[in-house]
PDB file of C-alpha atoms in Angstrom:
ATOM      1  CA  MET A   1     113.746  19.770 150.246  1.00 52.00           C
ATOM      2  CA  ALA A   2     113.868  22.505 147.225  1.00 55.00           C
ATOM      3  CA  GLU A   3     112.968  21.288 143.566  1.00 67.00           C
ATOM      4  CA  GLU A   4     115.480  20.708 141.581  1.00 86.00           C
ATOM      5  CA  VAL A   5     115.970  23.232 139.096  1.00 91.00           C
ATOM      6  CA  THR A   6     116.201  21.588 135.253  1.00 93.00           C
ATOM      7  CA  PHE A   7     118.184  22.576 132.695  1.00 93.00           C
ATOM      8  CA  GLU A   8     115.604  23.865 130.557  1.00 95.00           C
ATOM      9  CA  ASP A   9     114.687  26.127 133.619  1.00 97.00           C
ATOM     10  CA  LEU A  10     118.108  27.245 133.730  1.00 97.00           C
ATOM     11  CA  PHE A  11     117.283  28.916 130.222  1.00 97.00           C
ATOM     12  CA  ARG A  12     114.069  30.365 131.237  1.00 97.00           C
ATOM     13  CA  GLN A  13     115.634  32.156 134.193  1.00 97.00           C
ATOM     14  CA  ALA A  14     118.401  33.309 132.306  1.00 98.00           C
ATOM     15  CA  LYS A  15     117.933  37.464 132.758  1.00 98.00           C
ATOM     16  CA  HIS A  16     120.421  38.030 129.703  1.00 98.00           C
ATOM     17  CA  SER A  17     122.818  35.716 128.468  1.00 98.00           C
ATOM     18  CA  ALA A  18     123.421  32.127 128.096  1.00 98.00           C
ATOM     19  CA  VAL A  19     126.927  30.766 126.245  1.00 98.00           C
ATOM     20  CA  HIS A  20     127.797  27.524 125.341  1.00 98.00           C
ATOM     21  CA  LEU A  21     131.612  26.028 124.175  1.00 98.00           C
ATOM     22  CA  GLU A  22     131.617  22.951 122.468  1.00 98.00           C
ATOM     23  CA  MET A  23     135.093  21.864 122.114  1.00 97.00           C
ATOM     24  CA  ARG A  24     134.689  17.646 120.871  1.00 95.00           C
ATOM     25  CA  ASP A  25     134.341  16.180 117.735  1.00 95.00           C
ATOM     26  CA  GLY A  26     131.267  14.386 118.130  1.00 92.00           C
ATOM     27  CA  TYR A  27     128.242  13.977 120.488  1.00 92.00           C
ATOM     28  CA  MET A  28     125.736  11.205 121.057  1.00 86.00           C
ATOM     29  CA  ARG A  29     126.460   9.118 117.769  1.00 87.00           C
ATOM     30  CA  SER A  30     123.520   7.292 118.772  1.00 85.00           C
ATOM     31  CA  ASP A  31     121.128   9.946 118.154  1.00 88.00           C
ATOM     32  CA  PRO A  32     118.324   8.747 115.639  1.00 89.00           C
ATOM     33  CA  SER A  33     118.574  12.282 113.814  1.00 87.00           C
ATOM     34  CA  PHE A  34     122.312  11.995 113.279  1.00 91.00           C
ATOM     35  CA  VAL A  35     121.940   8.143 112.075  1.00 92.00           C
ATOM     36  CA  SER A  36     119.375   9.213 109.675  1.00 91.00           C
ATOM     37  CA  TRP A  37     121.150  11.884 108.428  1.00 90.00           C
ATOM     38  CA  GLN A  38     124.296  10.000 107.721  1.00 92.00           C
ATOM     39  CA  ARG A  39     121.646   7.415 105.224  1.00 92.00           C
ATOM     40  CA  ASP A  40     120.016  10.770 103.813  1.00 91.00           C
ATOM     41  CA  PRO A  41     120.354  14.116 104.833  1.00 85.00           C
ATOM     42  CA  ASP A  42     117.494  15.257 103.563  1.00 82.00           C
ATOM     43  CA  SER A  43     115.424  13.083 105.927  1.00 82.00           C
ATOM     44  CA  VAL A  44     116.282  15.631 108.741  1.00 80.00           C
ATOM     45  CA  LEU A  45     115.439  18.691 107.135  1.00 70.00           C
ATOM     46  CA  SER A  46     112.175  18.992 109.482  1.00 59.00           C
ATOM     47  CA  ASP A  47     114.695  19.259 112.339  1.00 60.00           C
ATOM     48  CA  TRP A  48     114.833  22.893 111.145  1.00 65.00           C
ATOM     49  CA  ASP A  49     111.265  23.675 112.475  1.00 67.00           C
ATOM     50  CA  PRO A  50     110.529  24.624 115.769  1.00 71.00           C
ATOM     51  CA  LYS A  51     107.499  22.460 115.955  1.00 70.00           C
ATOM     52  CA  SER A  52     109.505  19.278 115.728  1.00 71.00           C
ATOM     53  CA  ARG A  53     112.671  20.374 117.455  1.00 80.00           C
ATOM     54  CA  PRO A  54     111.785  21.474 121.101  1.00 89.00           C
ATOM     55  CA  TRP A  55     115.334  23.130 121.331  1.00 91.00           C
ATOM     56  CA  LEU A  56     114.609  25.580 118.841  1.00 93.00           C
ATOM     57  CA  ALA A  57     111.086  26.279 120.244  1.00 92.00           C
ATOM     58  CA  LEU A  58     112.951  26.940 123.710  1.00 96.00           C
ATOM     59  CA  MET A  59     115.744  29.245 121.862  1.00 96.00           C
ATOM     60  CA  GLN A  60     113.069  31.482 120.213  1.00 95.00           C
ATOM     61  CA  GLU A  61     111.117  31.804 123.533  1.00 96.00           C
ATOM     62  CA  ILE A  62     114.020  33.232 125.475  1.00 97.00           C
ATOM     63  CA  THR A  63     116.056  35.235 122.634  1.00 97.00           C
ATOM     64  CA  GLY A  64     112.125  36.466 121.941  1.00 97.00           C
ATOM     65  CA  ARG A  65     112.390  37.998 125.562  1.00 97.00           C
ATOM     66  CA  GLY A  66     115.785  39.536 125.030  1.00 98.00           C
ATOM     67  CA  VAL A  67     118.297  36.772 126.454  1.00 98.00           C
ATOM     68  CA  GLU A  68     121.161  36.453 123.838  1.00 98.00           C
ATOM     69  CA  VAL A  69     121.976  33.096 123.295  1.00 98.00           C
ATOM     70  CA  ARG A  70     125.752  32.407 121.801  1.00 98.00           C
ATOM     71  CA  ARG A  71     127.440  28.827 120.906  1.00 98.00           C
ATOM     72  CA  ALA A  72     131.175  28.871 119.947  1.00 98.00           C
ATOM     73  CA  ARG A  73     132.597  24.935 118.217  1.00 98.00           C
ATOM     74  CA  VAL A  74     136.073  24.336 118.643  1.00 98.00           C
ATOM     75  CA  PHE A  75     136.634  21.436 116.418  1.00 97.00           C
ATOM     76  CA  SER A  76     139.138  19.582 114.309  1.00 97.00           C
ATOM     77  CA  GLU A  77     139.362  19.847 110.498  1.00 95.00           C
ATOM     78  CA  PRO A  78     138.394  18.480 108.099  1.00 95.00           C
ATOM     79  CA  MET A  79     135.032  17.956 110.392  1.00 95.00           C
ATOM     80  CA  SER A  80     133.916  14.855 111.761  1.00 95.00           C
ATOM     81  CA  ASP A  81     130.692  13.470 110.238  1.00 94.00           C
ATOM     82  CA  TYR A  82     128.930  14.601 113.264  1.00 94.00           C
ATOM     83  CA  LEU A  83     130.030  18.032 113.005  1.00 95.00           C
ATOM     84  CA  ARG A  84     129.071  18.479 109.623  1.00 93.00           C
ATOM     85  CA  PHE A  85     125.676  16.782 110.607  1.00 93.00           C
ATOM     86  CA  GLU A  86     125.697  19.855 113.433  1.00 93.00           C
ATOM     87  CA  HIS A  87     126.681  22.088 110.828  1.00 93.00           C
ATOM     88  CA  PHE A  88     123.930  20.861 108.332  1.00 90.00           C
ATOM     89  CA  LEU A  89     121.384  21.765 111.172  1.00 90.00           C
ATOM     90  CA  THR A  90     122.663  25.160 112.265  1.00 93.00           C
ATOM     91  CA  PRO A  91     120.407  27.249 110.180  1.00 91.00           C
ATOM     92  CA  GLY A  92     117.476  26.145 112.553  1.00 91.00           C
ATOM     93  CA  ASN A  93     119.509  27.137 115.572  1.00 94.00           C
ATOM     94  CA  VAL A  94     120.070  30.775 113.953  1.00 95.00           C
ATOM     95  CA  ALA A  95     116.482  31.410 112.416  1.00 92.00           C
ATOM     96  CA  ALA A  96     115.687  30.580 116.334  1.00 94.00           C
ATOM     97  CA  GLY A  97     117.664  33.121 117.381  1.00 96.00           C
ATOM     98  CA  GLU A  98     120.991  31.547 118.359  1.00 97.00           C
ATOM     99  CA  GLN A  99     124.190  33.190 117.426  1.00 98.00           C
ATOM    100  CA  VAL A 100     127.122  30.457 116.418  1.00 98.00           C
ATOM    101  CA  ARG A 101     130.674  30.584 115.491  1.00 98.00           C
ATOM    102  CA  TRP A 102     133.274  28.268 114.327  1.00 98.00           C
ATOM    103  CA  LEU A 103     136.733  27.802 115.321  1.00 98.00           C
ATOM    104  CA  PRO A 104     139.574  25.450 113.527  1.00 97.00           C
ATOM    105  CA  ARG A 105     141.246  23.848 116.323  1.00 97.00           C
ATOM    106  CA  ARG A 106     144.356  24.874 114.712  1.00 96.00           C
ATOM    107  CA  ARG A 107     143.319  28.533 115.724  1.00 97.00           C
ATOM    108  CA  ALA A 108     142.710  27.812 119.049  1.00 98.00           C
ATOM    109  CA  SER A 109     146.616  26.921 119.912  1.00 96.00           C
ATOM    110  CA  GLY A 110     147.629  29.521 122.756  1.00 96.00           C
ATOM    111  CA  LEU A 111     143.864  29.716 124.527  1.00 97.00           C
ATOM    112  CA  ALA A 112     143.141  28.892 127.884  1.00 96.00           C
ATOM    113  CA  LEU A 113     140.377  26.497 127.861  1.00 97.00           C
ATOM    114  CA  PRO A 114     138.446  24.197 130.313  1.00 97.00           C
ATOM    115  CA  GLY A 115     138.268  20.512 130.520  1.00 96.00           C
ATOM    116  CA  ASN A 116     134.832  20.274 129.513  1.00 97.00           C
ATOM    117  CA  ASP A 117     132.357  21.727 127.375  1.00 97.00           C
ATOM    118  CA  PHE A 118     130.091  24.260 129.366  1.00 98.00           C
ATOM    119  CA  TRP A 119     127.268  26.490 129.481  1.00 98.00           C
ATOM    120  CA  LEU A 120     127.507  29.897 131.330  1.00 98.00           C
ATOM    121  CA  PHE A 121     123.932  31.665 132.333  1.00 98.00           C
ATOM    122  CA  ASP A 122     124.572  35.375 133.087  1.00 98.00           C
ATOM    123  CA  ASP A 123     127.691  34.979 134.028  1.00 98.00           C
ATOM    124  CA  SER A 124     127.301  33.617 137.441  1.00 98.00           C
ATOM    125  CA  LEU A 125     126.234  29.906 137.037  1.00 98.00           C
ATOM    126  CA  VAL A 126     128.416  26.967 134.923  1.00 98.00           C
ATOM    127  CA  VAL A 127     126.923  23.866 134.337  1.00 97.00           C
ATOM    128  CA  PHE A 128     130.118  21.550 132.706  1.00 97.00           C
ATOM    129  CA  LEU A 129     128.548  18.755 130.497  1.00 95.00           C
ATOM    130  CA  HIS A 130     130.020  15.327 130.818  1.00 94.00           C
ATOM    131  CA  PHE A 131     130.534  13.035 127.896  1.00 92.00           C
ATOM    132  CA  THR A 132     132.160   9.513 127.453  1.00 91.00           C
ATOM    133  CA  GLY A 133     134.982   8.999 124.964  1.00 89.00           C
ATOM    134  CA  GLU A 134     132.484   8.077 122.253  1.00 87.00           C
ATOM    135  CA  GLY A 135     130.386  11.067 122.960  1.00 88.00           C
ATOM    136  CA  GLU A 136     127.454   9.921 124.847  1.00 86.00           C
ATOM    137  CA  LEU A 137     126.349  11.419 128.146  1.00 86.00           C
ATOM    138  CA  SER A 138     128.479  10.505 130.769  1.00 89.00           C
ATOM    139  CA  PRO A 139     126.743   7.327 133.017  1.00 85.00           C
ATOM    140  CA  GLU A 140     128.437   9.096 136.025  1.00 84.00           C
ATOM    141  CA  GLY A 141     126.565  12.229 135.966  1.00 79.00           C
ATOM    142  CA  ASP A 142     126.346  14.437 132.823  1.00 86.00           C
ATOM    143  CA  GLU A 143     126.368  17.838 134.082  1.00 93.00           C
ATOM    144  CA  GLU A 144     128.275  19.692 137.096  1.00 95.00           C
ATOM    145  CA  ARG A 145     127.120  23.218 138.489  1.00 96.00           C
ATOM    146  CA  THR A 146     128.802  25.861 139.968  1.00 97.00           C
ATOM    147  CA  THR A 147     128.894  29.440 140.927  1.00 98.00           C
ATOM    148  CA  GLU A 148     132.450  29.309 142.279  1.00 98.00           C
ATOM    149  CA  SER A 149     134.212  32.575 141.055  1.00 98.00           C
ATOM    150  CA  SER A 150     137.222  30.783 139.437  1.00 98.00           C
ATOM    151  CA  ALA A 151     135.233  28.346 137.280  1.00 98.00           C
ATOM    152  CA  VAL A 152     132.771  31.339 135.874  1.00 98.00           C
ATOM    153  CA  SER A 153     135.793  33.433 135.298  1.00 98.00           C
ATOM    154  CA  LEU A 154     137.796  31.367 133.460  1.00 98.00           C
ATOM    155  CA  CYS A 155     134.680  30.068 131.166  1.00 98.00           C
ATOM    156  CA  SER A 156     133.805  33.771 130.733  1.00 98.00           C
ATOM    157  CA  THR A 157     137.145  34.315 129.543  1.00 98.00           C
ATOM    158  CA  ALA A 158     137.906  31.000 127.375  1.00 98.00           C
ATOM    159  CA  PHE A 159     134.398  31.598 125.728  1.00 98.00           C
ATOM    160  CA  GLU A 160     135.043  35.351 124.531  1.00 98.00           C
ATOM    161  CA  SER A 161     138.323  34.373 123.819  1.00 98.00           C
ATOM    162  CA  VAL A 162     137.196  31.723 121.260  1.00 98.00           C
ATOM    163  CA  TRP A 163     134.367  34.246 120.160  1.00 98.00           C
ATOM    164  CA  GLN A 164     136.681  36.562 119.054  1.00 98.00           C
ATOM    165  CA  ARG A 165     138.634  33.890 116.848  1.00 98.00           C
ATOM    166  CA  ALA A 166     135.948  32.354 115.929  1.00 98.00           C
ATOM    167  CA  VAL A 167     133.852  32.742 112.153  1.00 98.00           C
ATOM    168  CA  PRO A 168     130.007  33.344 112.224  1.00 98.00           C
ATOM    169  CA  HIS A 169     128.082  30.461 110.920  1.00 97.00           C
ATOM    170  CA  GLU A 170     126.954  32.526 107.923  1.00 95.00           C
ATOM    171  CA  GLU A 171     130.589  33.034 106.682  1.00 96.00           C
ATOM    172  CA  TYR A 172     132.272  29.681 107.606  1.00 93.00           C
ATOM    173  CA  ARG A 173     132.981  27.299 104.917  1.00 87.00           C
ATOM    174  CA  ARG A 174     133.681  23.946 105.666  1.00 79.00           C
ATOM    175  CA  ALA A 175     137.520  22.670 104.435  1.00 72.00           C
TER     176      ALA A 175
END
């Protein structure tokens, strides 16, 4: 039996790109960093440091070898508390090599978007992410992987459409 490829392995195996479309107004509200940030935003400043945040170290590693990582967020305005938290932490993502853009939901009307958030690796593998209504990872399985050409095409087109309309993190000002 073949060993399962982990989510982290997918980034390490990426040859040229990993793109992520986020379309929820909140995720993992039980995250201790989010809870702490709600009490005191300065309490999570260390979350900008790759030494304390493994995600940033991974992004530095893969972008450092030339893989382009882009993240686009479709969101409601005014931003939810959770999205304000993500906005607060995004400079760390950008410093680690991610490109991040923001698209207010009212500017996404007319775009064909899949029903779930996803990562698309090298324009060939889609990993759909599943969450509960409260934004926690789904207990029925938090991801679904496919190489089906219609899903890959839908996700690639959706991401690029959002990316074209979205505002780079450095230029976006919260309403």
